[in-house]
PDB file of C-alpha atoms in Angstrom:
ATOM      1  CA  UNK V   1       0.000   0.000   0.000  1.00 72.00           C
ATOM      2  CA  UNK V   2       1.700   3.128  -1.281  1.00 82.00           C
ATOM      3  CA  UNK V   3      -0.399   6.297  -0.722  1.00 89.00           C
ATOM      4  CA  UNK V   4      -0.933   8.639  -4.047  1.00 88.00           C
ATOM      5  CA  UNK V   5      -1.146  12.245  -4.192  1.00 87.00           C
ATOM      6  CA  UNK V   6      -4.197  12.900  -6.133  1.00 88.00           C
ATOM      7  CA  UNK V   7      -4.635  15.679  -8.112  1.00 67.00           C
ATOM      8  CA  UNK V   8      -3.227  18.685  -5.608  1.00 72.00           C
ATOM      9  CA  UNK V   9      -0.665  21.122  -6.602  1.00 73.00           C
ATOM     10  CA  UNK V  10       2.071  21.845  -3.998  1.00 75.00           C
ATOM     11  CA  UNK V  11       2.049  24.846  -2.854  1.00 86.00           C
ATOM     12  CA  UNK V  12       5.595  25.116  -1.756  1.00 93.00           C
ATOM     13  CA  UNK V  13       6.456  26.414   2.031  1.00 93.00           C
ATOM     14  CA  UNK V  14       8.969  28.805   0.723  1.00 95.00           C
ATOM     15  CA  UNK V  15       8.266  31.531  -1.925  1.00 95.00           C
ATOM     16  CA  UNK V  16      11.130  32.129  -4.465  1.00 95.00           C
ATOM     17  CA  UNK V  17      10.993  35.542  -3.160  1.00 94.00           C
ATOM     18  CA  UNK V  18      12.064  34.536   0.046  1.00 95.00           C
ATOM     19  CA  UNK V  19      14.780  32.484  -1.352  1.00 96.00           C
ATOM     20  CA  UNK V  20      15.915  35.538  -3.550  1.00 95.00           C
ATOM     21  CA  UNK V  21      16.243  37.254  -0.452  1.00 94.00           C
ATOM     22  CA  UNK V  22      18.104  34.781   1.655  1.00 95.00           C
ATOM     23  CA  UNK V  23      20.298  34.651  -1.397  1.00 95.00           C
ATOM     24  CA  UNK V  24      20.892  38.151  -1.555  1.00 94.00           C
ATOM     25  CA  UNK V  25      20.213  38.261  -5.563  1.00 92.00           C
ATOM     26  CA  UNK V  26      19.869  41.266  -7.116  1.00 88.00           C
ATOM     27  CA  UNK V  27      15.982  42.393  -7.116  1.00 82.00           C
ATOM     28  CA  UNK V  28      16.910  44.465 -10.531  1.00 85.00           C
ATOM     29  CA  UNK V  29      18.059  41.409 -12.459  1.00 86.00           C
ATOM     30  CA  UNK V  30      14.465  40.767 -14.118  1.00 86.00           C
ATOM     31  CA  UNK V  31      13.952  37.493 -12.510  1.00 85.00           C
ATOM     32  CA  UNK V  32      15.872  35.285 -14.730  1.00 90.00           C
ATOM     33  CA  UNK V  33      17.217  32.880 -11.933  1.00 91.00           C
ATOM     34  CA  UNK V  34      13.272  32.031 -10.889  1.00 94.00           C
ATOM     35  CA  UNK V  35      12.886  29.040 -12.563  1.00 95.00           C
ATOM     36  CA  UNK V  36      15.868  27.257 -10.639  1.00 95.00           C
ATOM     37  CA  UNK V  37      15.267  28.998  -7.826  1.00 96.00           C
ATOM     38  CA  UNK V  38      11.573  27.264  -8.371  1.00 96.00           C
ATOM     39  CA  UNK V  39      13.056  24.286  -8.636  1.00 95.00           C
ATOM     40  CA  UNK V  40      15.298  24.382  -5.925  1.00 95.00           C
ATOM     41  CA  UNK V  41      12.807  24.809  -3.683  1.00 96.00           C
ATOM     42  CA  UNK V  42      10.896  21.761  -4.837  1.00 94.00           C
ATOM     43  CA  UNK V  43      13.812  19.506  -4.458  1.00 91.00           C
ATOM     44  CA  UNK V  44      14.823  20.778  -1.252  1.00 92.00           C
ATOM     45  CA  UNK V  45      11.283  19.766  -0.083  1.00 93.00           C
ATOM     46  CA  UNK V  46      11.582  16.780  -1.195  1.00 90.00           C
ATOM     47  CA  UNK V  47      14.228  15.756   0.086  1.00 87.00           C
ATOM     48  CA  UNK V  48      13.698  17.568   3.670  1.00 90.00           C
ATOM     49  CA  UNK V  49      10.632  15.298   3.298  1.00 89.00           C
ATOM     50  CA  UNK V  50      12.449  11.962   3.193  1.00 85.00           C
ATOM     51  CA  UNK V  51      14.863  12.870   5.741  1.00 84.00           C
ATOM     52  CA  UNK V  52      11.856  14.277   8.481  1.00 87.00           C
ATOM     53  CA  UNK V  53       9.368  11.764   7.738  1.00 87.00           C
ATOM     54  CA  UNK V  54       6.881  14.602   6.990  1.00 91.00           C
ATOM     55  CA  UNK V  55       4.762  16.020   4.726  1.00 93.00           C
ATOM     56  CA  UNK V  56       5.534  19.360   4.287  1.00 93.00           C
ATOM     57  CA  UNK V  57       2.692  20.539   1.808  1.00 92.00           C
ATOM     58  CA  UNK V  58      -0.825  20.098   1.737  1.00 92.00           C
ATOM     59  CA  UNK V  59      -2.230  17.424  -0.220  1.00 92.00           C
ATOM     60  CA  UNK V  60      -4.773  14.707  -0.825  1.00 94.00           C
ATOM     61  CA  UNK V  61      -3.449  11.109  -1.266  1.00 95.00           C
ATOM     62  CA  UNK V  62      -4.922   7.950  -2.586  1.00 95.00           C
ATOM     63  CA  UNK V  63      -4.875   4.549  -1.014  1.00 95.00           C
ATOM     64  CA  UNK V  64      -6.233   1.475  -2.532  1.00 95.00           C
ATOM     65  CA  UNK V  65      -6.538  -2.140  -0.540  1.00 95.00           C
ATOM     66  CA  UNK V  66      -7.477  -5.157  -1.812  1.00 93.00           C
ATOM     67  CA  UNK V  67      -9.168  -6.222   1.790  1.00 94.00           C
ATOM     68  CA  UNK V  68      -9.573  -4.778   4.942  1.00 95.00           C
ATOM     69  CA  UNK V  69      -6.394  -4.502   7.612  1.00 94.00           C
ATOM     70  CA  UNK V  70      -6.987  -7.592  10.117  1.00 87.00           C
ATOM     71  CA  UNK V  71      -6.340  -5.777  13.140  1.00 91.00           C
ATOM     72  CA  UNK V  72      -8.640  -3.089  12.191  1.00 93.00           C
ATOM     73  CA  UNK V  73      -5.673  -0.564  12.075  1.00 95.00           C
ATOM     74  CA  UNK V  74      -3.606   0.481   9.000  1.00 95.00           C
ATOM     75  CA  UNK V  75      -1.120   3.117   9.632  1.00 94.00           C
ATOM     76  CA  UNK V  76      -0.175   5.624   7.172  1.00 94.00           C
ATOM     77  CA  UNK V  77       3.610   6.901   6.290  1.00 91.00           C
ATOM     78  CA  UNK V  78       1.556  10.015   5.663  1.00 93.00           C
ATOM     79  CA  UNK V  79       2.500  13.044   8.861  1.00 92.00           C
ATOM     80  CA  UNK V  80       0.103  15.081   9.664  1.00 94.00           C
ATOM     81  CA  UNK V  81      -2.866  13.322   8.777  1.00 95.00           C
ATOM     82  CA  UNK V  82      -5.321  16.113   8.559  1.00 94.00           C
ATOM     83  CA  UNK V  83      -8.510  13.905   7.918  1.00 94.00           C
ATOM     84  CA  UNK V  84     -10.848  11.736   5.818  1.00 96.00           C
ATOM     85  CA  UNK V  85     -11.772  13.239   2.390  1.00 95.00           C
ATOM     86  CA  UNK V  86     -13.625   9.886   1.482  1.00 95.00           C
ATOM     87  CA  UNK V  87     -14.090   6.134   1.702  1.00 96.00           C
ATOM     88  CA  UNK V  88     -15.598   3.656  -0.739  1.00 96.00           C
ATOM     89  CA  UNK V  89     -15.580   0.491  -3.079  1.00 96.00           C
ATOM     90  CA  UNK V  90     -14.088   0.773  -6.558  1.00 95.00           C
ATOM     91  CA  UNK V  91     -15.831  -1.891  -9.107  1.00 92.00           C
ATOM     92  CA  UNK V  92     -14.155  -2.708 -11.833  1.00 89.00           C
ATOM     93  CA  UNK V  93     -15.728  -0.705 -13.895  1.00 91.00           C
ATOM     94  CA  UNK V  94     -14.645   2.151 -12.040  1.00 87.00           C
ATOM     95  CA  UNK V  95     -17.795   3.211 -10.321  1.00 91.00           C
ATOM     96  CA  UNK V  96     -17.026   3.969  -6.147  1.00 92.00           C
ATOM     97  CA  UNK V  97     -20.026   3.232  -3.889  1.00 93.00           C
ATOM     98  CA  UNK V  98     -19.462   5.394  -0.813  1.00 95.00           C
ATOM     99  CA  UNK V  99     -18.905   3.461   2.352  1.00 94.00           C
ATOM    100  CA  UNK V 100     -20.953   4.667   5.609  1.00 93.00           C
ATOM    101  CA  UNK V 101     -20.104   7.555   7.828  1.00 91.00           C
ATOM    102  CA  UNK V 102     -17.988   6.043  10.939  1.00 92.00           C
ATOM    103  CA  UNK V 103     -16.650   3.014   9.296  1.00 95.00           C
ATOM    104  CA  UNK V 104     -13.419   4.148   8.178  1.00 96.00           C
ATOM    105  CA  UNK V 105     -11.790   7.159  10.785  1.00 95.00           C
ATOM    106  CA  UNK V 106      -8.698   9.049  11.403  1.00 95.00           C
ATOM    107  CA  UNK V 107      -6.416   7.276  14.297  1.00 92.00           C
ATOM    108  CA  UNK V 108      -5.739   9.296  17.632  1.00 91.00           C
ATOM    109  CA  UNK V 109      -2.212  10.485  16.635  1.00 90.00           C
ATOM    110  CA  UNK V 110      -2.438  12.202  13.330  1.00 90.00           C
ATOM    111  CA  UNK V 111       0.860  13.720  13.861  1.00 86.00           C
ATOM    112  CA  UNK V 112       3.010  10.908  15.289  1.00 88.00           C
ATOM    113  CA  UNK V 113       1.046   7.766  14.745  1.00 90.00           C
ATOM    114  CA  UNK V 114      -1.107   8.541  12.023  1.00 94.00           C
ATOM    115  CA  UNK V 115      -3.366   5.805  10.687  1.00 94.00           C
ATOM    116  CA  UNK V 116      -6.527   5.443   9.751  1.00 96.00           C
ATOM    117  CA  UNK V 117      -9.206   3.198  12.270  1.00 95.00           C
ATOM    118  CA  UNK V 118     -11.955   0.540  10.471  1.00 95.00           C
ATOM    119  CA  UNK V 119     -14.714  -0.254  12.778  1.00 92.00           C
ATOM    120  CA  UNK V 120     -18.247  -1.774  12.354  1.00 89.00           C
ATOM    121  CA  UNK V 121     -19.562  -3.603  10.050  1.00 90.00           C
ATOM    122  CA  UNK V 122     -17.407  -3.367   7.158  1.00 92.00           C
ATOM    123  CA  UNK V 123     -18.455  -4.833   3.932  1.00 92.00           C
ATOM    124  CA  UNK V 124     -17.203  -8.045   2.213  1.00 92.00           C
ATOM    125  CA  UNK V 125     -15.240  -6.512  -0.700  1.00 92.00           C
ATOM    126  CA  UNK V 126     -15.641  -9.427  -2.998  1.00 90.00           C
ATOM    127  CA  UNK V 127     -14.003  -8.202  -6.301  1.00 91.00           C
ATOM    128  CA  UNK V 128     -14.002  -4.094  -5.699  1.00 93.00           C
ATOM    129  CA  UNK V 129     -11.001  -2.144  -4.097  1.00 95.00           C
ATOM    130  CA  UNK V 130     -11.387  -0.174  -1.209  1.00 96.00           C
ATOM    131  CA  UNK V 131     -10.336   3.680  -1.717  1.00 96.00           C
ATOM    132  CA  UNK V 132      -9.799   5.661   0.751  1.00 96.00           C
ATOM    133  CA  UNK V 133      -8.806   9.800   0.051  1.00 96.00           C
ATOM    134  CA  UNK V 134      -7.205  11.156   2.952  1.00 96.00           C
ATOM    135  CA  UNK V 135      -5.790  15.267   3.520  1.00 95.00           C
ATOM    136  CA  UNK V 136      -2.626  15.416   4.802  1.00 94.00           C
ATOM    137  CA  UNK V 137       0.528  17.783   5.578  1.00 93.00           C
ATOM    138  CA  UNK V 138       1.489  20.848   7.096  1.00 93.00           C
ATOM    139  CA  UNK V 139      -0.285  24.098   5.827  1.00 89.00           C
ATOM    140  CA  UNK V 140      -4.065  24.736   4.191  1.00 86.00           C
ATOM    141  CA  UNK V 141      -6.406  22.666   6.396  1.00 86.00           C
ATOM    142  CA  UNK V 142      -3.436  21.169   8.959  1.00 89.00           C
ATOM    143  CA  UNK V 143      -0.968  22.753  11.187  1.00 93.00           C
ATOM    144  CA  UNK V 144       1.128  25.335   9.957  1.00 94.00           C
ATOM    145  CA  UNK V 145       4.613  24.076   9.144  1.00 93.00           C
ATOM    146  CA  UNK V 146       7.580  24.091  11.996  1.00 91.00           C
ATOM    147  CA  UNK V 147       9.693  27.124  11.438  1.00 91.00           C
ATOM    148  CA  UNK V 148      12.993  25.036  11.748  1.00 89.00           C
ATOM    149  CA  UNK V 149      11.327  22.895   8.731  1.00 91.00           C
ATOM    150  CA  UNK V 150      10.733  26.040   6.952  1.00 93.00           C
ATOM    151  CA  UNK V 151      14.302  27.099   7.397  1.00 91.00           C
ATOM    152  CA  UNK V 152      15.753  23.909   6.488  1.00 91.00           C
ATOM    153  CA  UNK V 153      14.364  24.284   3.028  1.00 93.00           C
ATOM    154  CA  UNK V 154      15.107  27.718   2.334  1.00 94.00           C
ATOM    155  CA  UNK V 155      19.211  26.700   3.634  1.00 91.00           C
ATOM    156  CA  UNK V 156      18.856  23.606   1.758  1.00 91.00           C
ATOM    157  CA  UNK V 157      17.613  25.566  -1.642  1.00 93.00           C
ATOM    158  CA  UNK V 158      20.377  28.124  -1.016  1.00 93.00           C
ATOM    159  CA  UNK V 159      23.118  25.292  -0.713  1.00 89.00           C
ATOM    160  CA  UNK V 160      22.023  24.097  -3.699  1.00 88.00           C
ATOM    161  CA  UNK V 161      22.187  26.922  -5.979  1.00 92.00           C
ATOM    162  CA  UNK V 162      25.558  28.015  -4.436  1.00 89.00           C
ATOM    163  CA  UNK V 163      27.027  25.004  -5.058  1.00 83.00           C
ATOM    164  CA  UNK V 164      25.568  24.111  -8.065  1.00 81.00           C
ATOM    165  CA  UNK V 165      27.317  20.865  -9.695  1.00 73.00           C
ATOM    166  CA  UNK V 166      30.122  21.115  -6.720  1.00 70.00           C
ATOM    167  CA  UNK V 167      29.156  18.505  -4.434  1.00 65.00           C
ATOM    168  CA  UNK V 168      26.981  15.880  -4.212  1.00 60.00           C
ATOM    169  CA  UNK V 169      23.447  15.957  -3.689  1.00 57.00           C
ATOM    170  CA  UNK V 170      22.680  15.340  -0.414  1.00 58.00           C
ATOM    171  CA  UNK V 171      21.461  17.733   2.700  1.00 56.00           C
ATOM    172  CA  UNK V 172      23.904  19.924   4.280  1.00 61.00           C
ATOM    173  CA  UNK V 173      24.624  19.031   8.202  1.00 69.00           C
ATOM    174  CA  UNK V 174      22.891  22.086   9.159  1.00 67.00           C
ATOM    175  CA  UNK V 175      19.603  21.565   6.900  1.00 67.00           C
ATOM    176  CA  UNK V 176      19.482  17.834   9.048  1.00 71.00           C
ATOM    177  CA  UNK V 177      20.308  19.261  12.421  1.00 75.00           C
ATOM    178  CA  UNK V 178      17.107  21.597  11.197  1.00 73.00           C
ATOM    179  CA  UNK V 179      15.193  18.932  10.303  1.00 75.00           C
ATOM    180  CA  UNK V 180      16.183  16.523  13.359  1.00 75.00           C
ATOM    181  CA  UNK V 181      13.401  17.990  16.238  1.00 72.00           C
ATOM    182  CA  UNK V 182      10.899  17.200  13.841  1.00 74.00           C
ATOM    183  CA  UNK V 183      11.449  14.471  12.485  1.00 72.00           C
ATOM    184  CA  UNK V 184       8.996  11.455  12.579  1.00 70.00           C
ATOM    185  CA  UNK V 185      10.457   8.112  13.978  1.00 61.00           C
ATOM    186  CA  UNK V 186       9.919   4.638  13.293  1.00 58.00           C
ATOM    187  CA  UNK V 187       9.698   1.874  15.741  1.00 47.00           C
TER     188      UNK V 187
END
């Protein structure tokens, strides 16, 4: 089970204007660096995402099972969990019949232990696949995103474009020690 972000743009937590700050570029120069800088910030997301365990834009995500978890508990690599968009069969034909209210919720930890909760009287599945649409990430309907996370990109974006080709690509000490307070664990 490998969630799917479904149809969402990312709206990034830093702007390139903030990044063209930090970098000190010159605000004359008719924005011809914006693209990469775009870019940059993207990629440092991404990967400040990998290393925290987070999701660090708002988004809606796809999961599809082909039965129900036995213990009644599937958790999610998917922090915060900000709630359940929607819950239902998929036939093969592609119709989704909308499972009832309460069957399917959002686990007492959305931010540490996210998961998602079946209860009830959950149908046999027979041939359909259960979809499930969950919100999730920092920003729009969820928390608003650490500052230290927020910094971490912009220094990660900035180490990027200053050492462009120089290194290899992978997150400056200080971008991690950044990242480290909140950053999800594993057990």
């Amino acid at each position: 089970m490998t969630p799917i972000r479904a149809a969402t743009t990312p709206v990034e937590p830093v702007t390139v204007m903030e990044l063209r700050l930090y970098l000190r570029l010159d605000p004359e120069d008719g924005g011809v660096e914006d693209a990469l800088l775009a870019r940059l910030i993207s990629a440092a997301r991404v990967s400040l995402e990998t290393e925290a365990r987070r999701v660090l834009v708002p988004g809606r995500f796809r999961i599809a099972l082909a039965r129900w978890p036995a213990e009644g508990w599937l958790p999610l690599p998917l922090s915060p969990l900000v709630g359940l968009v929607r819950a239902g069969l998929a036939a093969s034909d592609g119709t989704i019949t909308e499972l009832p209210a309460g069957l399917v919720t959002i686990g007492p930890d959305p931010l540490e232990a996210p998961g998602l909760s079946f209860t009830g009287n959950l149908p046999d599945p027979g041939l359909a696949t259960i979809v499930i649409e969950v919100a999730a990430g920092f920003g729009g309907d969820g928390p608003p995103i650490p500052e230290d996370l927020r910094l971490a990109v912009v220094r990660l974006a900035a180490a990027r474009y200053e050492h462009r080709g120089d290194e290899a690509d992978r997150p400056p000490d200080d971008a991690r020690r950044l990242a480290a307070p909140s950053r999800r664990l594993r057990l």
